[in-house]
PDB file of C-alpha atoms in Angstrom:
ATOM      1  CA  MET A  13      -5.633  61.923  14.069  1.00 44.00           C
ATOM      2  CA  ARG A  14      -8.931  60.143  14.727  1.00 39.00           C
ATOM      3  CA  ILE A  15      -8.824  58.664  11.201  1.00 40.00           C
ATOM      4  CA  PHE A  16      -5.270  57.441  11.793  1.00 35.00           C
ATOM      5  CA  LYS A  17      -6.250  55.809  15.095  1.00 40.00           C
ATOM      6  CA  THR A  18      -9.214  54.133  13.437  1.00 37.00           C
ATOM      7  CA  PHE A  19      -7.002  52.833  10.610  1.00 33.00           C
ATOM      8  CA  SER A  20      -4.455  51.584  13.154  1.00 40.00           C
ATOM      9  CA  ALA A  21      -7.168  49.807  15.112  1.00 40.00           C
ATOM     10  CA  LEU A  22      -8.522  48.211  11.957  1.00 37.00           C
ATOM     11  CA  SER A  23      -5.022  47.200  10.925  1.00 44.00           C
ATOM     12  CA  SER A  24      -4.464  45.716  14.373  1.00 44.00           C
ATOM     13  CA  VAL A  25      -7.659  43.684  14.091  1.00 39.00           C
ATOM     14  CA  LYS A  26      -6.693  42.577  10.587  1.00 47.00           C
ATOM     15  CA  TRP A  27      -3.265  41.386  11.660  1.00 42.00           C
ATOM     16  CA  ARG A  28      -4.687  39.738  14.755  1.00 42.00           C
ATOM     17  CA  CYS A  29      -7.147  37.806  12.594  1.00 39.00           C
ATOM     18  CA  LEU A  30      -4.357  36.868  10.233  1.00 44.00           C
ATOM     19  CA  ALA A  31      -2.253  35.614  13.132  1.00 41.00           C
ATOM     20  CA  ILE A  32      -5.160  33.574  14.469  1.00 38.00           C
ATOM     21  CA  GLY A  33      -5.733  32.187  10.987  1.00 45.00           C
ATOM     22  CA  LEU A  34      -2.110  31.085  10.755  1.00 39.00           C
ATOM     23  CA  ILE A  35      -2.304  29.437  14.150  1.00 37.00           C
ATOM     24  CA  LEU A  36      -5.489  27.599  13.196  1.00 40.00           C
ATOM     25  CA  SER A  37      -3.910  26.599   9.893  1.00 44.00           C
ATOM     26  CA  GLY A  38      -0.976  25.156  11.795  1.00 44.00           C
ATOM     27  CA  ALA A  39      -3.351  23.278  14.079  1.00 41.00           C
ATOM     28  CA  ALA A  40      -5.173  21.882  11.058  1.00 43.00           C
ATOM     29  CA  GLN A  41      -1.893  20.745   9.576  1.00 48.00           C
ATOM     30  CA  ALA A  42      -1.018  19.046  12.850  1.00 49.00           C
ATOM     31  CA  GLN A  43      -4.219  17.001  12.485  1.00 84.00           C
ATOM     32  CA  SER A  44      -2.760  14.940   9.687  1.00 94.00           C
ATOM     33  CA  ILE A  45      -0.346  12.061   9.381  1.00 98.00           C
ATOM     34  CA  VAL A  46       1.788  10.619   6.615  1.00 98.00           C
ATOM     35  CA  VAL A  47       1.280   6.939   5.796  1.00 98.00           C
ATOM     36  CA  SER A  48       3.967   5.260   3.727  1.00 97.00           C
ATOM     37  CA  SER A  49       2.218   2.405   1.968  1.00 96.00           C
ATOM     38  CA  THR A  50       2.419  -0.151  -0.791  1.00 92.00           C
ATOM     39  CA  THR A  51       1.034   0.772  -4.207  1.00 90.00           C
ATOM     40  CA  SER A  52      -1.586  -1.992  -4.022  1.00 90.00           C
ATOM     41  CA  THR A  53      -3.529  -0.279  -1.234  1.00 93.00           C
ATOM     42  CA  GLU A  54      -3.778   2.831  -3.400  1.00 92.00           C
ATOM     43  CA  GLN A  55      -4.135   1.329  -6.883  1.00 91.00           C
ATOM     44  CA  SER A  56      -6.782  -1.105  -5.689  1.00 93.00           C
ATOM     45  CA  GLY A  57      -8.869   1.918  -4.690  1.00 95.00           C
ATOM     46  CA  LEU A  58      -8.887   0.923  -1.007  1.00 96.00           C
ATOM     47  CA  PHE A  59      -7.508   4.203   0.351  1.00 97.00           C
ATOM     48  CA  ALA A  60      -9.962   6.271  -1.686  1.00 96.00           C
ATOM     49  CA  TYR A  61     -12.735   4.255  -0.048  1.00 97.00           C
ATOM     50  CA  LEU A  62     -11.248   3.865   3.447  1.00 97.00           C
ATOM     51  CA  LEU A  63      -9.746   7.245   4.327  1.00 97.00           C
ATOM     52  CA  PRO A  64     -12.913   9.373   3.979  1.00 97.00           C
ATOM     53  CA  GLU A  65     -14.515   7.051   6.561  1.00 97.00           C
ATOM     54  CA  PHE A  66     -11.571   7.551   8.920  1.00 97.00           C
ATOM     55  CA  ARG A  67     -11.823  11.303   8.467  1.00 97.00           C
ATOM     56  CA  LYS A  68     -15.518  11.195   9.378  1.00 96.00           C
ATOM     57  CA  SER A  69     -14.635   9.331  12.556  1.00 94.00           C
ATOM     58  CA  SER A  70     -11.545  11.330  13.587  1.00 95.00           C
ATOM     59  CA  GLY A  71     -11.515  14.635  11.704  1.00 95.00           C
ATOM     60  CA  MET A  72      -7.971  13.768  10.712  1.00 96.00           C
ATOM     61  CA  ASP A  73      -6.367  13.759   7.270  1.00 97.00           C
ATOM     62  CA  VAL A  74      -4.078  10.999   6.059  1.00 97.00           C
ATOM     63  CA  LYS A  75      -1.493  11.777   3.399  1.00 97.00           C
ATOM     64  CA  VAL A  76      -0.493   8.609   1.573  1.00 97.00           C
ATOM     65  CA  VAL A  77       2.875   8.082  -0.093  1.00 97.00           C
ATOM     66  CA  ALA A  78       2.399   4.982  -2.258  1.00 94.00           C
ATOM     67  CA  LEU A  79       5.588   3.072  -3.064  1.00 93.00           C
ATOM     68  CA  GLY A  80       6.770  -0.496  -3.270  1.00 91.00           C
ATOM     69  CA  THR A  81       6.976  -2.018   0.208  1.00 93.00           C
ATOM     70  CA  GLY A  82      10.794  -1.854   0.328  1.00 93.00           C
ATOM     71  CA  GLN A  83      10.764   1.829  -0.603  1.00 94.00           C
ATOM     72  CA  ALA A  84       7.887   2.512   1.796  1.00 96.00           C
ATOM     73  CA  LEU A  85       9.892   1.039   4.667  1.00 97.00           C
ATOM     74  CA  ASP A  86      12.991   2.991   3.605  1.00 96.00           C
ATOM     75  CA  LEU A  87      10.946   6.223   3.630  1.00 97.00           C
ATOM     76  CA  ALA A  88       9.868   5.436   7.202  1.00 97.00           C
ATOM     77  CA  ARG A  89      13.449   4.597   8.200  1.00 97.00           C
ATOM     78  CA  ARG A  90      14.370   8.148   7.232  1.00 97.00           C
ATOM     79  CA  GLY A  91      11.598   9.514   9.440  1.00 96.00           C
ATOM     80  CA  ASP A  92       9.500  10.790   6.549  1.00 97.00           C
ATOM     81  CA  ALA A  93       6.345   8.909   7.604  1.00 98.00           C
ATOM     82  CA  ASP A  94       4.364   8.358  10.790  1.00 98.00           C
ATOM     83  CA  VAL A  95       2.946   4.952   9.841  1.00 98.00           C
ATOM     84  CA  VAL A  96       3.823   2.196   7.369  1.00 98.00           C
ATOM     85  CA  PHE A  97       1.091  -0.019   5.860  1.00 98.00           C
ATOM     86  CA  VAL A  98       2.662  -2.717   3.710  1.00 97.00           C
ATOM     87  CA  HIS A  99       2.681  -6.433   2.830  1.00 95.00           C
ATOM     88  CA  ASP A 100       6.025  -8.167   3.329  1.00 94.00           C
ATOM     89  CA  LYS A 101       6.014  -9.780   6.770  1.00 94.00           C
ATOM     90  CA  VAL A 102       9.727 -10.652   6.772  1.00 94.00           C
ATOM     91  CA  ALA A 103      10.717  -7.071   5.892  1.00 95.00           C
ATOM     92  CA  GLU A 104       8.203  -5.636   8.375  1.00 97.00           C
ATOM     93  CA  GLU A 105       9.543  -7.754  11.246  1.00 97.00           C
ATOM     94  CA  LYS A 106      13.086  -6.719  10.344  1.00 97.00           C
ATOM     95  CA  PHE A 107      11.981  -3.060  10.390  1.00 98.00           C
ATOM     96  CA  VAL A 108      10.642  -3.500  13.951  1.00 98.00           C
ATOM     97  CA  ALA A 109      13.631  -5.574  15.126  1.00 98.00           C
ATOM     98  CA  GLU A 110      15.998  -2.806  13.968  1.00 97.00           C
ATOM     99  CA  GLY A 111      14.132  -0.318  16.155  1.00 97.00           C
ATOM    100  CA  TYR A 112      12.468   1.681  13.398  1.00 98.00           C
ATOM    101  CA  GLY A 113       8.931   0.595  14.235  1.00 98.00           C
ATOM    102  CA  LEU A 114       7.005   0.072  17.475  1.00 97.00           C
ATOM    103  CA  LYS A 115       4.879  -2.987  16.744  1.00 96.00           C
ATOM    104  CA  ARG A 116       3.620  -4.843  13.679  1.00 97.00           C
ATOM    105  CA  GLN A 117      -0.112  -5.471  13.634  1.00 97.00           C
ATOM    106  CA  PRO A 118      -1.946  -7.565  11.044  1.00 97.00           C
ATOM    107  CA  VAL A 119      -4.764  -5.695   9.303  1.00 98.00           C
ATOM    108  CA  MET A 120      -6.121  -7.668   6.348  1.00 98.00           C
ATOM    109  CA  TYR A 121      -5.260 -10.145   3.623  1.00 97.00           C
ATOM    110  CA  ASN A 122      -6.065 -11.142   0.073  1.00 97.00           C
ATOM    111  CA  ASP A 123      -4.032 -13.173  -2.401  1.00 97.00           C
ATOM    112  CA  PHE A 124      -1.635 -12.952  -5.293  1.00 98.00           C
ATOM    113  CA  VAL A 125      -2.688 -14.219  -8.699  1.00 98.00           C
ATOM    114  CA  LEU A 126      -0.775 -15.042 -11.870  1.00 98.00           C
ATOM    115  CA  ILE A 127      -2.135 -12.983 -14.741  1.00 98.00           C
ATOM    116  CA  GLY A 128      -1.469 -13.766 -18.384  1.00 98.00           C
ATOM    117  CA  PRO A 129      -2.941 -13.951 -21.888  1.00 98.00           C
ATOM    118  CA  LYS A 130      -6.272 -15.786 -22.028  1.00 97.00           C
ATOM    119  CA  GLY A 131      -4.785 -18.149 -24.562  1.00 97.00           C
ATOM    120  CA  ASP A 132      -2.138 -19.119 -21.994  1.00 98.00           C
ATOM    121  CA  PRO A 133       0.644 -19.965 -24.499  1.00 97.00           C
ATOM    122  CA  VAL A 134       2.746 -21.985 -22.040  1.00 97.00           C
ATOM    123  CA  ALA A 135      -0.183 -23.732 -20.290  1.00 98.00           C
ATOM    124  CA  THR A 136       0.169 -22.285 -16.787  1.00 98.00           C
ATOM    125  CA  ARG A 137      -3.529 -22.401 -15.881  1.00 98.00           C
ATOM    126  CA  GLY A 138      -4.268 -24.094 -12.540  1.00 98.00           C
ATOM    127  CA  ASN A 139      -3.597 -23.683  -8.839  1.00 98.00           C
ATOM    128  CA  ASP A 140       0.164 -24.294  -8.606  1.00 98.00           C
ATOM    129  CA  ILE A 141       2.259 -21.141  -8.868  1.00 98.00           C
ATOM    130  CA  VAL A 142       5.587 -23.011  -8.768  1.00 98.00           C
ATOM    131  CA  ALA A 143       4.621 -25.347 -11.608  1.00 98.00           C
ATOM    132  CA  ALA A 144       3.417 -22.348 -13.623  1.00 98.00           C
ATOM    133  CA  LEU A 145       6.713 -20.495 -13.237  1.00 98.00           C
ATOM    134  CA  LYS A 146       8.673 -23.606 -14.235  1.00 98.00           C
ATOM    135  CA  LYS A 147       6.697 -23.696 -17.492  1.00 98.00           C
ATOM    136  CA  ILE A 148       7.275 -19.984 -18.128  1.00 98.00           C
ATOM    137  CA  GLY A 149      11.011 -20.326 -17.486  1.00 97.00           C
ATOM    138  CA  ALA A 150      11.390 -23.448 -19.642  1.00 97.00           C
ATOM    139  CA  ALA A 151       9.542 -21.809 -22.558  1.00 97.00           C
ATOM    140  CA  ASN A 152      11.310 -18.438 -22.168  1.00 98.00           C
ATOM    141  CA  GLY A 153       7.833 -17.004 -21.803  1.00 97.00           C
ATOM    142  CA  ALA A 154       7.294 -13.255 -21.607  1.00 98.00           C
ATOM    143  CA  PHE A 155       7.091 -12.242 -17.943  1.00 98.00           C
ATOM    144  CA  ILE A 156       6.937  -8.732 -16.458  1.00 98.00           C
ATOM    145  CA  SER A 157       8.461  -8.427 -12.999  1.00 98.00           C
ATOM    146  CA  ARG A 158       7.915  -5.313 -10.933  1.00 95.00           C
ATOM    147  CA  GLY A 159      11.580  -5.379  -9.946  1.00 94.00           C
ATOM    148  CA  ASP A 160      11.003  -2.659  -7.369  1.00 92.00           C
ATOM    149  CA  LYS A 161      11.601  -4.428  -4.009  1.00 90.00           C
ATOM    150  CA  SER A 162       7.863  -4.268  -3.323  1.00 92.00           C
ATOM    151  CA  GLY A 163       5.939  -6.879  -1.368  1.00 93.00           C
ATOM    152  CA  THR A 164       4.672  -8.340  -4.636  1.00 95.00           C
ATOM    153  CA  HIS A 165       8.210  -8.432  -6.050  1.00 95.00           C
ATOM    154  CA  ALA A 166       9.487 -10.145  -2.882  1.00 94.00           C
ATOM    155  CA  ALA A 167       6.728 -12.769  -3.166  1.00 96.00           C
ATOM    156  CA  GLU A 168       7.493 -13.310  -6.860  1.00 97.00           C
ATOM    157  CA  LEU A 169      11.185 -13.887  -6.110  1.00 97.00           C
ATOM    158  CA  ARG A 170      10.247 -16.432  -3.414  1.00 97.00           C
ATOM    159  CA  PHE A 171       8.183 -18.349  -5.963  1.00 98.00           C
ATOM    160  CA  TRP A 172      10.982 -18.353  -8.547  1.00 98.00           C
ATOM    161  CA  LYS A 173      13.317 -19.678  -5.849  1.00 97.00           C
ATOM    162  CA  MET A 174      10.821 -22.442  -4.970  1.00 98.00           C
ATOM    163  CA  ALA A 175      10.785 -23.324  -8.662  1.00 97.00           C
ATOM    164  CA  GLY A 176      14.578 -23.638  -8.636  1.00 97.00           C
ATOM    165  CA  LEU A 177      14.837 -20.805 -11.181  1.00 96.00           C
ATOM    166  CA  GLU A 178      16.163 -18.010  -9.008  1.00 92.00           C
ATOM    167  CA  ASN A 179      18.947 -17.328 -11.502  1.00 93.00           C
ATOM    168  CA  ALA A 180      17.399 -18.840 -14.633  1.00 94.00           C
ATOM    169  CA  LYS A 181      14.003 -17.270 -15.242  1.00 96.00           C
ATOM    170  CA  GLY A 182      14.240 -17.435 -19.028  1.00 95.00           C
ATOM    171  CA  SER A 183      14.975 -14.867 -21.705  1.00 97.00           C
ATOM    172  CA  GLY A 184      11.413 -13.541 -21.635  1.00 97.00           C
ATOM    173  CA  TYR A 185      11.821 -12.214 -18.084  1.00 98.00           C
ATOM    174  CA  LYS A 186      11.858  -8.410 -17.872  1.00 97.00           C
ATOM    175  CA  GLU A 187      11.975  -6.093 -14.855  1.00 97.00           C
ATOM    176  CA  CYS A 188      10.138  -2.774 -15.119  1.00 96.00           C
ATOM    177  CA  GLY A 189      11.104  -1.220 -11.767  1.00 93.00           C
ATOM    178  CA  CYS A 190       7.523   0.035 -11.522  1.00 93.00           C
ATOM    179  CA  GLY A 191       4.307  -0.166  -9.557  1.00 90.00           C
ATOM    180  CA  MET A 192       1.571  -2.765  -9.975  1.00 92.00           C
ATOM    181  CA  GLY A 193      -0.588  -0.719 -12.337  1.00 92.00           C
ATOM    182  CA  PRO A 194       2.225   0.057 -14.801  1.00 94.00           C
ATOM    183  CA  ALA A 195       3.393  -3.592 -14.661  1.00 96.00           C
ATOM    184  CA  LEU A 196      -0.111  -4.749 -15.573  1.00 96.00           C
ATOM    185  CA  ASN A 197      -0.228  -2.189 -18.390  1.00 96.00           C
ATOM    186  CA  MET A 198       3.024  -3.565 -19.765  1.00 97.00           C
ATOM    187  CA  ALA A 199       1.744  -7.129 -19.557  1.00 97.00           C
ATOM    188  CA  ALA A 200      -1.475  -6.106 -21.310  1.00 97.00           C
ATOM    189  CA  SER A 201       0.384  -4.396 -24.156  1.00 96.00           C
ATOM    190  CA  THR A 202       2.937  -7.173 -24.687  1.00 96.00           C
ATOM    191  CA  GLY A 203       0.901 -10.311 -23.925  1.00 97.00           C
ATOM    192  CA  ALA A 204       3.121 -11.211 -20.971  1.00 98.00           C
ATOM    193  CA  TYR A 205       2.581 -12.990 -17.684  1.00 98.00           C
ATOM    194  CA  VAL A 206       2.737 -11.015 -14.423  1.00 98.00           C
ATOM    195  CA  LEU A 207       2.219 -11.693 -10.719  1.00 98.00           C
ATOM    196  CA  ALA A 208      -0.303  -9.265  -9.221  1.00 97.00           C
ATOM    197  CA  ASP A 209      -2.212  -8.704  -6.017  1.00 95.00           C
ATOM    198  CA  ARG A 210      -5.867  -9.467  -6.553  1.00 95.00           C
ATOM    199  CA  GLY A 211      -7.013  -6.069  -5.261  1.00 94.00           C
ATOM    200  CA  THR A 212      -5.150  -4.081  -7.924  1.00 93.00           C
ATOM    201  CA  TRP A 213      -6.203  -6.567 -10.599  1.00 95.00           C
ATOM    202  CA  LEU A 214      -9.883  -6.169  -9.758  1.00 94.00           C
ATOM    203  CA  ASN A 215      -9.576  -2.378 -10.002  1.00 93.00           C
ATOM    204  CA  PHE A 216      -7.481  -2.536 -13.182  1.00 94.00           C
ATOM    205  CA  LYS A 217      -9.340  -1.285 -16.272  1.00 92.00           C
ATOM    206  CA  ASN A 218      -6.874  -1.832 -19.140  1.00 91.00           C
ATOM    207  CA  ARG A 219      -7.044  -5.652 -19.187  1.00 94.00           C
ATOM    208  CA  ALA A 220      -6.845  -6.192 -22.949  1.00 94.00           C
ATOM    209  CA  ASP A 221      -6.477  -9.994 -23.384  1.00 95.00           C
ATOM    210  CA  LEU A 222      -5.327 -10.701 -19.811  1.00 97.00           C
ATOM    211  CA  ALA A 223      -7.022 -13.093 -17.375  1.00 97.00           C
ATOM    212  CA  VAL A 224      -6.356 -14.777 -14.033  1.00 98.00           C
ATOM    213  CA  LEU A 225      -4.587 -18.063 -14.794  1.00 98.00           C
ATOM    214  CA  VAL A 226      -3.256 -19.279 -11.442  1.00 98.00           C
ATOM    215  CA  GLU A 227      -5.075 -18.839  -8.139  1.00 98.00           C
ATOM    216  CA  GLY A 228      -6.007 -20.878  -5.092  1.00 97.00           C
ATOM    217  CA  ASP A 229      -2.465 -21.929  -4.145  1.00 98.00           C
ATOM    218  CA  ASN A 230      -2.006 -21.439  -0.369  1.00 97.00           C
ATOM    219  CA  ARG A 231       1.440 -19.997  -1.086  1.00 98.00           C
ATOM    220  CA  LEU A 232      -0.252 -17.035  -2.777  1.00 98.00           C
ATOM    221  CA  PHE A 233      -1.617 -15.754   0.570  1.00 97.00           C
ATOM    222  CA  ASN A 234      -0.962 -12.005   0.868  1.00 96.00           C
ATOM    223  CA  GLN A 235      -0.969 -10.486   4.391  1.00 97.00           C
ATOM    224  CA  TYR A 236      -0.924  -6.731   5.103  1.00 97.00           C
ATOM    225  CA  GLY A 237       0.451  -5.190   8.297  1.00 97.00           C
ATOM    226  CA  VAL A 238       0.610  -1.729   9.877  1.00 98.00           C
ATOM    227  CA  ILE A 239       3.430  -0.267  12.000  1.00 98.00           C
ATOM    228  CA  ILE A 240       3.850   3.064  13.778  1.00 98.00           C
ATOM    229  CA  VAL A 241       7.297   4.551  13.208  1.00 98.00           C
ATOM    230  CA  ASN A 242       9.317   4.672  16.423  1.00 98.00           C
ATOM    231  CA  PRO A 243       9.308   8.252  17.820  1.00 98.00           C
ATOM    232  CA  ALA A 244      12.420   7.445  19.869  1.00 97.00           C
ATOM    233  CA  ARG A 245      14.213   7.108  16.539  1.00 96.00           C
ATOM    234  CA  HIS A 246      12.423  10.044  14.893  1.00 97.00           C
ATOM    235  CA  PRO A 247      10.949  12.626  17.342  1.00 97.00           C
ATOM    236  CA  THR A 248       8.933  14.230  14.511  1.00 96.00           C
ATOM    237  CA  VAL A 249       6.599  11.218  14.411  1.00 97.00           C
ATOM    238  CA  LYS A 250       3.068  12.218  15.430  1.00 97.00           C
ATOM    239  CA  LEU A 251       2.610   9.331  17.821  1.00 97.00           C
ATOM    240  CA  ALA A 252      -0.838  10.191  19.227  1.00 97.00           C
ATOM    241  CA  ASP A 253      -2.363  10.785  15.787  1.00 97.00           C
ATOM    242  CA  ALA A 254      -0.635   7.752  14.307  1.00 98.00           C
ATOM    243  CA  GLN A 255      -2.022   5.641  17.139  1.00 98.00           C
ATOM    244  CA  LYS A 256      -5.539   6.919  16.445  1.00 97.00           C
ATOM    245  CA  PHE A 257      -5.242   5.787  12.837  1.00 98.00           C
ATOM    246  CA  VAL A 258      -3.900   2.352  13.708  1.00 98.00           C
ATOM    247  CA  ASP A 259      -6.464   1.852  16.490  1.00 98.00           C
ATOM    248  CA  TRP A 260      -9.280   2.715  14.083  1.00 98.00           C
ATOM    249  CA  LEU A 261      -7.844   0.499  11.338  1.00 98.00           C
ATOM    250  CA  VAL A 262      -7.873  -2.588  13.574  1.00 97.00           C
ATOM    251  CA  SER A 263     -11.137  -1.699  15.360  1.00 97.00           C
ATOM    252  CA  PRO A 264     -14.483  -3.271  14.397  1.00 97.00           C
ATOM    253  CA  ALA A 265     -15.359  -0.004  12.622  1.00 97.00           C
ATOM    254  CA  GLY A 266     -12.219   0.089  10.476  1.00 98.00           C
ATOM    255  CA  GLN A 267     -12.291  -3.644   9.813  1.00 98.00           C
ATOM    256  CA  GLY A 268     -15.919  -3.346   8.753  1.00 98.00           C
ATOM    257  CA  VAL A 269     -15.070  -0.633   6.216  1.00 98.00           C
ATOM    258  CA  ILE A 270     -12.274  -2.812   4.775  1.00 98.00           C
ATOM    259  CA  ALA A 271     -14.656  -5.764   4.449  1.00 98.00           C
ATOM    260  CA  SER A 272     -17.284  -3.643   2.717  1.00 98.00           C
ATOM    261  CA  TYR A 273     -14.994  -2.517  -0.096  1.00 97.00           C
ATOM    262  CA  LYS A 274     -16.075  -4.430  -3.200  1.00 96.00           C
ATOM    263  CA  ILE A 275     -15.795  -4.157  -6.978  1.00 95.00           C
ATOM    264  CA  GLY A 276     -18.434  -5.859  -9.053  1.00 92.00           C
ATOM    265  CA  GLY A 277     -19.715  -7.546  -5.916  1.00 94.00           C
ATOM    266  CA  GLU A 278     -16.291  -9.093  -5.193  1.00 94.00           C
ATOM    267  CA  GLN A 279     -14.576  -8.319  -1.885  1.00 96.00           C
ATOM    268  CA  LEU A 280     -10.991  -7.112  -2.357  1.00 96.00           C
ATOM    269  CA  PHE A 281      -9.570  -7.417   1.167  1.00 97.00           C
ATOM    270  CA  PHE A 282     -10.434  -9.564   4.166  1.00 97.00           C
ATOM    271  CA  PRO A 283      -9.886  -8.064   7.634  1.00 98.00           C
ATOM    272  CA  ASN A 284      -7.980 -10.198  10.150  1.00 97.00           C
ATOM    273  CA  ALA A 285      -6.660  -7.790  12.797  1.00 96.00           C
ATOM    274  CA  ASP A 286      -7.788 -10.144  15.544  1.00 85.00           C
ATOM    275  CA  LYS A 287      -5.649 -13.055  14.291  1.00 70.00           C
TER     276      LYS A 287
END
């Protein structure tokens, strides 16, 4: 009988510890948020650099779902993210106006660049993106479009429209329906032109014969914004934790980390949360 009581007591302690462990595990899981973001923030290496610093400051984990901006916003519309961190101002403002997000805050910027073969077969090199696209269209030059409703894709379509080639981009125009990295890989393997964000380009290793051909055009400005998903629309949103992440991101500490991220001595993103 004494042995049975001892075993029961030990079992009780064991199960109590297990229960406490499950509770603590649940608490740990609660200390995380989901950020739906554009592929450029991930493929540029920014999140791998930024998020460990946020964890040091907050003890909180951030789970990133990297998609094109349009898909990232759609994910948040369904309530499957706590925060969106993307780069298509028009789409972001629409997201907030429709009641899906609380407030759009600027975080940082860089620029888009036109990448292509170093030999530049249709002579696009310069600082005028519209003139470059006109030459590509007229020559039926090979061009890889992301075609994925991302922020980069939206910018590319704006530039084609400015060039008057919205519906006549030439026979060399191909959509891959893919992220920035795969689009660059396709351009590298086929000797095609492609519009890219500078951050992903700087972190891209498989460059083959590609080079930056068009840069410095003010129209290539690329702004990133962050939005907390509206908990009134989706009660599962972790508002307090999401707010901690956004507050840190736009604070001097977070902005300093963004500014310090460099590859080969070149800064990839420029903080401007106070603008």
